[in-house]
Amino acid sequence: MFSSPSPVRNATQGTPRNGAQDFLGNRGRSPRFGTSGMRRVSLDHRGESPSKYMDVDSSRLGIDRGRYSEESRVFAVSDTLSIRLAASLPAELHQEFQSSDPTRDDFSGSICVFPGPVTYGLVVSVQTCFVWRVDLQSAFTSPTCYMFPVPPPDPSNSYLTLPFASLVSFGASREPGLILVSSSGEVRFWDSIGIGLAGAERFSTAKIDILENEVVQGLEQIDSMVYVARTKTRLHRLTVTARPGTGKFVIVATPFSDRYSQNSTWLSFRLFRRQSTWDSGDIVTVATPSDKPKSKHAGVLRSEQKPVWVLTNRNIMQWNVGMAGGEECIHNYEIRDVIGEAILQGKQGNMSSLDLELLDVALDSVGDPVILVSHLPVFEENPSVFDMNTGPLRIYALVRLSLSTNTDRPQVKTGIEILPYELASDPRRALAPRFTVLREESEGAPELTFSQFSDAFAFSALEPPYQEQLHLKDPDDMVLAFGVIERVDGPEVLLLTTGMVLAAHPNIDNIRKMKDDVNIGKANVLKSTIRQAMKYGIKLENPLRFQLPSMADEDSLKTAAEHMSYAFLTSDPDVVPPSLSLGSQLASRESSLKALVTFIGESGTLSKLSPTAREQLLANAEKLAAARGVWAYHNEEAQKHSSLNVLYSAVESYMRHSNRQTDGDILRDFFNSEVSNIASIIPEIVASAQSAVKTSDQPQDAQLLIQSSGLVEAIFVSAFNYRTQNRAKYQLANPVIQPWTSDSLLLSNLRHLFEMVANLDPHIASIARGGGSTYGNKGVHEPIALHLEELAGCLFKAYSDRLEYLNSHAEEGTAMERERNRVDEEYRVLRPVILDHLVRAGRTEYAFTLAETYKDFHALSGLSYHPSAERLMSAKDRIQGYINRFRGDFASQLFQWYIEQGKLRLLFDEEDTYSEYIDKFFGDHPTPRISWIHDLKKKEKTAYLNAAEALLHEAANESNREARHFMLSLGKLAAMAQGPAETPKGKVRDFDTSLDFMAIHDTLLEQLNDGADAPASFALESRVRAIMSAKCAVPSDRPALQNLFQRTLRSLLQGNALSEEDAVDLLSLKDNSESALDFVDALNIISNSHYIKEDRKPQAFRNVWRRIYLHDDWTEIRKIANRTDYELIPKLRNTKVYQVLASSGLNRNAIVLPSEAIDVPTVEDIAKRWPGMTPGQVQELVDDYNTESQVLSSNGPRDIDFADVRRLVEKDLAITL
């Protein structure tokens, strides 16, 4: 089979693509094989420069054999495709490429496969045609090159400068000939390429009869001696014929005839006549089917006829071409709209937005045409196909058509096959894409296609799922042409690039198996691409760049990426070769996982992986980094302390407990296949350390603890370092899975290990490590302090990572939120403990580093004032630096620390310097107890009023009586200082009421002490007992009320400010024989209170009035038999009821009748007032209240008695109550 030469498309017709990186990060121009640079040489009109090829260092001609072993000739191997170096290029052609500019100079080429098979390569430049035999048996030898001068281009044509070339086969007995056709129609023919060694000056010529302004645009071979040259609208036959009697061959050019079959009589135009008008579209290409199969659309082929398919930008036509002469058009179908409608089916868009191009045609196994097309993407379906430099990338696809002679409208036979290639910006001169259908006669074999692009090539099955694409690595390299060799084990494609000839061999059997499971097949192709990138992409001599298709589906990509990651994690022999050095192997596996994500990222497909999948890839790489780190530490320790083998013991214990099989070398078995469980050995290591601590008076046990600490640190630090350095490559923001280093069990073991190391006896540790210098006043040995540093850093990092995960996933009211709160509190408590240990170990600066790194500003505040820190730098300077660095975030925590530590003087000493931050702090964290000081110092208009309100609010919550009195006094002064115009009405009165209440405290205390013989010098309990005995009016049958009086009295004697309800109880339960004013004060406190809830006030009134009524013996008062009114009235005036009603300060709304005072508080009322009481204590109070109520009901005044007293008061005082 012959390949079609690839005509050069003008650079303006193609879409430029910028040089891309390979997965190892190589970018830009790289030397080609066997050369070390570029050199520009001017050529004469015959394409020869006498010194051009003699100037070249012979070591740079062809391919350097020293760089290639048999293994290194292989550039890609997968289950479905292998690619190797097939042959080198001629030295002359190498130099031509080296001295060219790929952005400006045009080249075209072809691979011609003749029977045998005998293969020739052909490359055409603007001045020279290079021809050579492709020697597939000697890949490293520079072949003999035949060079021919090309016809000059049409000077009026600026976009088609290259001639078109093809070889002519005369059989195995002689060398082939060569045809060159210029764009202006000049034909040159050499009947043997051998003359190319002697200047190639003798050739025969012909002229294609083209119209004015018409140019030749292509040359295709349809038989060994017959060729078709095409212009934009016409076809011309070129026939190689023997010159009678000479043994020489000449070439003849004739236009296609105008005969038509009956099938084409419907056409309303005359094709290909010189004066005819061509309206079937511009000719794109001409194709000829192979001998197998025959075209089912050819009708009856006469002897020596061959079918020829002509593709235009709108139509597809079939011609029968006679080898001895004569051409007949038998079919002409309009296909552009049919294909466009199929692409747009079910999507939004129209033909104009699609920008559809028909590029090439080939026939499938049953003779139906397959069209290679390109179009702009339909963004609703594929929004990712976009290049920032050029806009939308073009999509390439294969469309299978079913043609019928009964209708002029063909049908799309199956679904459209999207090729895994998108044209990106490329500075090189673009070649028109070409493709072919590969023939394979075995039963059930898939129909494969091969597609050629300037910078890539692709294999694809006409029936999915198989697709595979490879790119050229070097941005200066190009795919010029391809040819197909039919071999016993299937077709082999030869690819001509500007660097070498490659051989690509698809594995038909394995591709056939992919049909069984489409999803597995897709994933396997992606996995194969990744594996090859890891294995072959690292070869500097490999011209291929492996790349995942941007259209890869998410599930297949996830399966492939995770499988490859796990393969490296578990030392799959397919990707991890055996190695004597475990350390080197671990380093290589870690590097491979790093390269894996880099490769996926540079392929532009990383975003298709879910964040969970990317997190898993990162975790796998972290575990390999941890394994590498712990193995390195183990090796280092083994040289120093060969008698200790903590790692071996931990691994052996893990393998035994998990029933893992081993070949005897436990450590290597673990690191080869169990790295995914690296975290599982941490509890084993800590357990061995814990057993050592129990006998830590022995130096060897201390050494075991130190080694255990080092191993755990190596695991965590290596994992953390990898995460920090590489997380950005995985394009991860908030964690979507919990970091494996932050597992609860690991955190617990890490905390426990830190505690053991922190509490290790420094003297024992010093002996264990062989002595050495110490740090700090505590004498902690340096290695111990270093271990403390590492463990502290690991704890901070592990906890912060866990909280970051929980914060991004915890929803209110969920178990995860509760876990977040628990971990946050645990971390909050743990941080100062860790930092304190570091300071005591002489690692103060590292403590600062940790607190700064994790922004623990509260800890930084405390550390700054630590004596050991102040020896290094004054607290004032540190704090100034932190405020300059962290600004308000640090200032807020600093001020909070000042308040917690009672260092208010430090807070307000800096008020002038940090007033802005202090204002914001008190605004964000209302602290009226302190902020009033700040308010008084401010010069704002309402500063005094703000201070007054803060003092009033805080005074209500102040338990110390003297402090409350001071705050109220100062607040009243501030309110008055604000001035009446700006002070709200009643604000001063609120202060007066509160101050009156404080005065009641003083009066009450004086009354209780008077006559109780309880001076302040007595012990508190002695004073309480004395006052209880002298002043408590509660009968002994009400013990709960006695206890209430006693508790309230004790609080008063301790200097506390009573709550208003407590003061009311104390006033109403004490002995008020001498005066009723305390009852009145109690009622007024209730009336004026802003702090007793309104729903509790009625009950408070009832409680006081019940005790007023119970104060007098109403049974005796009601004995009026044989007594005059004059004898009764004095008794009524002596009752507390009369005295209270007659008081000038009584609020009339506070009066409660005896029948109302019988109601007592419920259990709920008491529980609300004293929430800390036990149910038993509440019930005792309820019982005592009920006792009061019962006594009032039986012995107290009746409402009629109260009315008599009330009338007496109104009469005596001439008032109305």
CSV table of N, CA and C in Angstrom, one decimal, residues 141-234:
chain,number,residue,atom,x,y,z
A,141,THR,N,22.5,3.1,10.8
A,141,THR,CA,23.4,3.4,9.7
A,141,THR,C,22.7,4.6,8.9
A,142,SER,N,23.5,5.5,8.5
A,142,SER,CA,23.0,6.6,7.7
A,142,SER,C,22.9,6.1,6.3
A,143,PRO,N,21.6,6.1,5.7
A,143,PRO,CA,21.5,5.5,4.4
A,143,PRO,C,22.0,6.4,3.3
A,144,THR,N,22.1,5.8,2.1
A,144,THR,CA,22.5,6.6,0.9
A,144,THR,C,21.3,7.5,0.5
A,145,CYS,N,21.7,8.7,0.2
A,145,CYS,CA,20.6,9.7,0.0
A,145,CYS,C,20.7,10.2,-1.5
A,146,TYR,N,19.6,10.1,-2.2
A,146,TYR,CA,19.5,10.6,-3.6
A,146,TYR,C,18.9,12.0,-3.5
A,147,MET,N,19.5,13.0,-4.2
A,147,MET,CA,19.0,14.3,-4.1
A,147,MET,C,18.7,14.8,-5.5
A,148,PHE,N,17.5,15.5,-5.6
A,148,PHE,CA,17.0,16.0,-6.9
A,148,PHE,C,16.6,17.4,-6.8
A,149,PRO,N,16.9,18.2,-7.8
A,149,PRO,CA,16.4,19.6,-7.8
A,149,PRO,C,15.0,19.6,-8.1
A,150,VAL,N,14.3,20.5,-7.5
A,150,VAL,CA,12.8,20.5,-7.7
A,150,VAL,C,12.4,21.6,-8.6
A,151,PRO,N,11.3,21.5,-9.3
A,151,PRO,CA,10.8,22.6,-10.2
A,151,PRO,C,10.6,23.9,-9.4
A,152,PRO,N,10.9,25.0,-10.0
A,152,PRO,CA,10.6,26.3,-9.2
A,152,PRO,C,9.2,26.5,-9.0
A,153,PRO,N,8.8,27.1,-7.9
A,153,PRO,CA,7.4,27.3,-7.6
A,153,PRO,C,6.8,28.5,-8.4
A,154,ASP,N,5.5,28.5,-8.4
A,154,ASP,CA,4.8,29.6,-9.1
A,154,ASP,C,5.1,30.9,-8.4
A,155,PRO,N,5.8,31.9,-8.9
A,155,PRO,CA,6.1,33.1,-8.2
A,155,PRO,C,4.9,33.9,-7.7
A,156,SER,N,3.7,33.7,-8.4
A,156,SER,CA,2.5,34.4,-8.0
A,156,SER,C,1.8,33.7,-6.8
A,157,ASN,N,2.3,32.5,-6.5
A,157,ASN,CA,1.6,31.8,-5.4
A,157,ASN,C,2.5,31.8,-4.1
A,158,SER,N,2.0,32.5,-3.1
A,158,SER,CA,2.8,32.6,-1.9
A,158,SER,C,2.6,31.6,-0.8
A,159,TYR,N,1.5,30.8,-1.0
A,159,TYR,CA,1.1,29.9,0.1
A,159,TYR,C,1.4,28.4,-0.3
A,160,LEU,N,1.6,28.1,-1.6
A,160,LEU,CA,2.0,26.8,-1.9
A,160,LEU,C,3.3,26.8,-2.6
A,161,THR,N,4.4,26.6,-1.9
A,161,THR,CA,5.7,26.7,-2.4
A,161,THR,C,6.4,25.4,-2.7
A,162,LEU,N,6.0,24.3,-2.1
A,162,LEU,CA,6.6,23.1,-2.3
A,162,LEU,C,6.0,22.3,-3.5
A,163,PRO,N,6.9,21.6,-4.2
A,163,PRO,CA,6.3,20.7,-5.2
A,163,PRO,C,5.8,19.4,-4.6
A,164,PHE,N,5.1,18.6,-5.4
A,164,PHE,CA,4.6,17.3,-4.9
A,164,PHE,C,5.4,16.2,-5.5
A,165,ALA,N,5.6,15.2,-4.7
A,165,ALA,CA,6.5,14.1,-5.2
A,165,ALA,C,6.0,12.8,-4.9
A,166,SER,N,6.3,11.8,-5.8
A,166,SER,CA,6.0,10.4,-5.6
A,166,SER,C,7.0,9.5,-6.3
A,167,LEU,N,7.2,8.4,-5.7
A,167,LEU,CA,8.1,7.4,-6.4
A,167,LEU,C,7.3,6.5,-7.3
A,168,VAL,N,7.9,6.0,-8.3
A,168,VAL,CA,7.3,5.1,-9.3
A,168,VAL,C,8.0,3.7,-9.2
A,169,SER,N,7.2,2.7,-9.0
A,169,SER,CA,7.7,1.4,-8.8
A,169,SER,C,7.8,0.7,-10.2
A,170,PHE,N,8.9,0.1,-10.5
A,170,PHE,CA,9.1,-0.7,-11.7
A,170,PHE,C,9.3,-2.1,-11.4
A,171,GLY,N,9.0,-2.5,-10.2
A,171,GLY,CA,9.3,-3.9,-9.8
A,171,GLY,C,10.6,-4.0,-9.1
A,172,ALA,N,10.8,-5.3,-8.6
A,172,ALA,CA,12.0,-5.5,-7.8
A,172,ALA,C,13.3,-5.5,-8.5
A,173,SER,N,13.2,-5.5,-9.9
A,173,SER,CA,14.4,-5.7,-10.7
A,173,SER,C,15.2,-4.4,-10.9
A,174,ARG,N,14.6,-3.3,-10.6
A,174,ARG,CA,15.3,-2.0,-10.8
A,174,ARG,C,14.8,-1.0,-9.8
A,175,GLU,N,15.6,0.1,-9.7
A,175,GLU,CA,15.3,1.1,-8.7
A,175,GLU,C,14.0,1.9,-9.2
A,176,PRO,N,13.3,2.4,-8.2
A,176,PRO,CA,12.1,3.2,-8.6
A,176,PRO,C,12.5,4.5,-9.3
A,177,GLY,N,11.5,5.1,-10.0
A,177,GLY,CA,11.6,6.4,-10.5
A,177,GLY,C,11.0,7.5,-9.6
A,178,LEU,N,11.1,8.7,-10.0
A,178,LEU,CA,10.6,9.8,-9.2
A,178,LEU,C,9.9,10.8,-10.1
A,179,ILE,N,8.7,11.3,-9.5
A,179,ILE,CA,7.9,12.3,-10.2
A,179,ILE,C,7.9,13.5,-9.2
A,180,LEU,N,8.2,14.7,-9.8
A,180,LEU,CA,8.0,16.0,-9.0
A,180,LEU,C,7.1,16.9,-9.8
A,181,VAL,N,6.1,17.4,-9.2
A,181,VAL,CA,5.1,18.3,-9.8
A,181,VAL,C,5.1,19.6,-9.0
A,182,SER,N,5.4,20.7,-9.7
A,182,SER,CA,5.3,22.0,-9.1
A,182,SER,C,3.9,22.6,-9.0
A,183,SER,N,3.7,23.6,-8.2
A,183,SER,CA,2.3,24.1,-8.1
A,183,SER,C,1.9,24.8,-9.4
A,184,SER,N,2.9,25.2,-10.2
A,184,SER,CA,2.5,25.8,-11.5
A,184,SER,C,2.2,24.8,-12.6
A,185,GLY,N,2.3,23.5,-12.2
A,185,GLY,CA,2.0,22.4,-13.2
A,185,GLY,C,3.2,21.9,-13.9
A,186,GLU,N,4.4,22.3,-13.7
A,186,GLU,CA,5.6,21.7,-14.3
A,186,GLU,C,5.9,20.3,-13.7
A,187,VAL,N,6.1,19.3,-14.5
A,187,VAL,CA,6.3,18.0,-14.1
A,187,VAL,C,7.8,17.6,-14.5
A,188,ARG,N,8.5,17.0,-13.5
A,188,ARG,CA,9.8,16.4,-13.8
A,188,ARG,C,9.8,14.9,-13.5
A,189,PHE,N,10.4,14.1,-14.3
A,189,PHE,CA,10.3,12.7,-14.1
A,189,PHE,C,11.7,12.1,-14.3
A,190,TRP,N,12.2,11.4,-13.3
A,190,TRP,CA,13.4,10.6,-13.5
A,190,TRP,C,13.0,9.1,-13.4
A,191,ASP,N,13.5,8.3,-14.4
A,191,ASP,CA,13.0,6.9,-14.4
A,191,ASP,C,13.9,6.0,-13.5
A,192,SER,N,14.9,6.6,-12.8
A,192,SER,CA,15.6,5.9,-11.8
A,192,SER,C,16.2,6.9,-10.8
A,193,ILE,N,16.0,6.6,-9.5
A,193,ILE,CA,16.5,7.5,-8.5
A,193,ILE,C,18.1,7.5,-8.4
A,194,GLY,N,18.7,6.5,-9.1
A,194,GLY,CA,20.1,6.4,-9.0
A,194,GLY,C,20.8,7.6,-9.5
A,195,ILE,N,20.2,8.3,-10.5
A,195,ILE,CA,20.8,9.5,-11.0
A,195,ILE,C,20.9,10.6,-10.0
A,196,GLY,N,20.2,10.4,-8.9
A,196,GLY,CA,20.3,11.4,-7.8
A,196,GLY,C,21.6,11.5,-7.2
A,197,LEU,N,22.5,10.5,-7.4
A,197,LEU,CA,23.8,10.5,-6.9
A,197,LEU,C,24.8,11.3,-7.8
A,198,ALA,N,24.3,11.6,-9.0
A,198,ALA,CA,25.2,12.3,-9.9
A,198,ALA,C,24.6,13.7,-10.4
A,199,GLY,N,23.9,14.3,-9.5
A,199,GLY,CA,23.4,15.6,-9.8
A,199,GLY,C,22.0,15.7,-10.3
A,200,ALA,N,21.5,14.6,-10.9
A,200,ALA,CA,20.1,14.4,-11.3
A,200,ALA,C,19.7,15.5,-12.3
A,201,GLU,N,20.6,15.9,-13.2
A,201,GLU,CA,20.3,16.9,-14.2
A,201,GLU,C,19.5,16.5,-15.4
A,202,ARG,N,19.5,15.1,-15.6
A,202,ARG,CA,18.8,14.6,-16.8
A,202,ARG,C,17.4,14.1,-16.3
A,203,PHE,N,16.4,14.6,-16.9
A,203,PHE,CA,15.0,14.2,-16.5
A,203,PHE,C,14.1,14.6,-17.7
A,204,SER,N,13.0,13.9,-17.8
A,204,SER,CA,12.0,14.2,-18.8
A,204,SER,C,11.0,15.1,-18.1
A,205,THR,N,10.2,15.9,-18.9
A,205,THR,CA,9.3,16.9,-18.4
A,205,THR,C,7.9,16.7,-19.0
A,206,ALA,N,7.0,17.3,-18.4
A,206,ALA,CA,5.6,17.4,-18.9
A,206,ALA,C,5.0,18.6,-18.3
A,207,LYS,N,3.9,19.0,-18.9
A,207,LYS,CA,3.2,20.2,-18.4
A,207,LYS,C,1.7,19.9,-18.2
A,208,ILE,N,1.2,20.2,-17.0
A,208,ILE,CA,-0.2,20.0,-16.7
A,208,ILE,C,-0.9,21.3,-17.2
A,209,ASP,N,-1.9,21.0,-18.0
A,209,ASP,CA,-2.7,22.1,-18.6
A,209,ASP,C,-3.6,22.7,-17.6
A,210,ILE,N,-3.2,23.7,-16.8
A,210,ILE,CA,-4.0,24.4,-15.8
A,210,ILE,C,-4.4,25.7,-16.3
A,211,LEU,N,-5.5,26.2,-15.7
A,211,LEU,CA,-6.1,27.5,-16.1
A,211,LEU,C,-5.3,28.6,-15.5
A,212,GLU,N,-5.6,29.8,-15.9
A,212,GLU,CA,-5.0,31.0,-15.3
A,212,GLU,C,-5.4,31.1,-13.9
A,213,ASN,N,-4.5,31.5,-13.0
A,213,ASN,CA,-4.8,31.6,-11.6
A,213,ASN,C,-5.1,30.2,-10.9
A,214,GLU,N,-4.8,29.1,-11.6
A,214,GLU,CA,-5.1,27.8,-11.0
A,214,GLU,C,-3.7,27.2,-10.6
A,215,VAL,N,-3.7,26.5,-9.6
A,215,VAL,CA,-2.4,25.9,-9.1
A,215,VAL,C,-2.7,24.4,-8.8
A,216,VAL,N,-1.6,23.6,-8.9
A,216,VAL,CA,-1.7,22.2,-8.5
A,216,VAL,C,-1.6,22.2,-6.9
A,217,GLN,N,-2.5,21.4,-6.4
A,217,GLN,CA,-2.6,21.3,-4.9
A,217,GLN,C,-2.3,19.9,-4.3
A,218,GLY,N,-2.1,19.0,-5.2
A,218,GLY,CA,-1.8,17.6,-4.6
A,218,GLY,C,-1.5,16.6,-5.7
A,219,LEU,N,-0.8,15.5,-5.3
A,219,LEU,CA,-0.5,14.4,-6.2
A,219,LEU,C,-0.7,13.1,-5.5
A,220,GLU,N,-1.6,12.3,-6.0
A,220,GLU,CA,-1.9,11.0,-5.4
A,220,GLU,C,-1.6,9.9,-6.4
A,221,GLN,N,-1.1,8.7,-5.9
A,221,GLN,CA,-0.9,7.6,-6.8
A,221,GLN,C,-2.1,6.6,-6.7
A,222,ILE,N,-2.6,6.2,-7.9
A,222,ILE,CA,-3.7,5.3,-7.9
A,222,ILE,C,-3.3,3.9,-8.5
A,223,ASP,N,-2.2,3.9,-9.1
A,223,ASP,CA,-1.6,2.6,-9.6
A,223,ASP,C,-0.1,2.8,-9.7
A,224,SER,N,0.5,1.7,-10.0
A,224,SER,CA,2.0,1.8,-10.1
A,224,SER,C,2.5,2.8,-11.1
A,225,MET,N,1.7,3.0,-12.2
A,225,MET,CA,2.1,3.9,-13.3
A,225,MET,C,1.1,5.0,-13.5
A,226,VAL,N,0.1,5.1,-12.7
A,226,VAL,CA,-0.9,6.1,-12.9
A,226,VAL,C,-1.1,7.0,-11.7
A,227,TYR,N,-1.1,8.3,-11.9
A,227,TYR,CA,-1.2,9.3,-10.8
A,227,TYR,C,-2.2,10.3,-11.1
A,228,VAL,N,-2.7,10.9,-10.1
A,228,VAL,CA,-3.7,12.0,-10.2
A,228,VAL,C,-3.2,13.3,-9.6
A,229,ALA,N,-3.1,14.3,-10.4
A,229,ALA,CA,-2.7,15.6,-9.8
A,229,ALA,C,-4.0,16.4,-9.7
A,230,ARG,N,-4.2,17.2,-8.7
A,230,ARG,CA,-5.4,17.9,-8.5
A,230,ARG,C,-5.2,19.4,-8.3
A,231,THR,N,-6.1,20.2,-8.8
A,231,THR,CA,-6.1,21.6,-8.6
A,231,THR,C,-7.3,21.8,-7.7
A,232,LYS,N,-7.7,23.1,-7.5
A,232,LYS,CA,-8.9,23.3,-6.7
A,232,LYS,C,-10.2,22.8,-7.2
A,233,THR,N,-10.3,22.7,-8.5
A,233,THR,CA,-11.5,22.2,-9.1
A,233,THR,C,-11.4,21.2,-10.2
A,234,ARG,N,-10.2,20.7,-10.5
A,234,ARG,CA,-10.0,19.8,-11.6
A,234,ARG,C,-9.0,18.7,-11.2
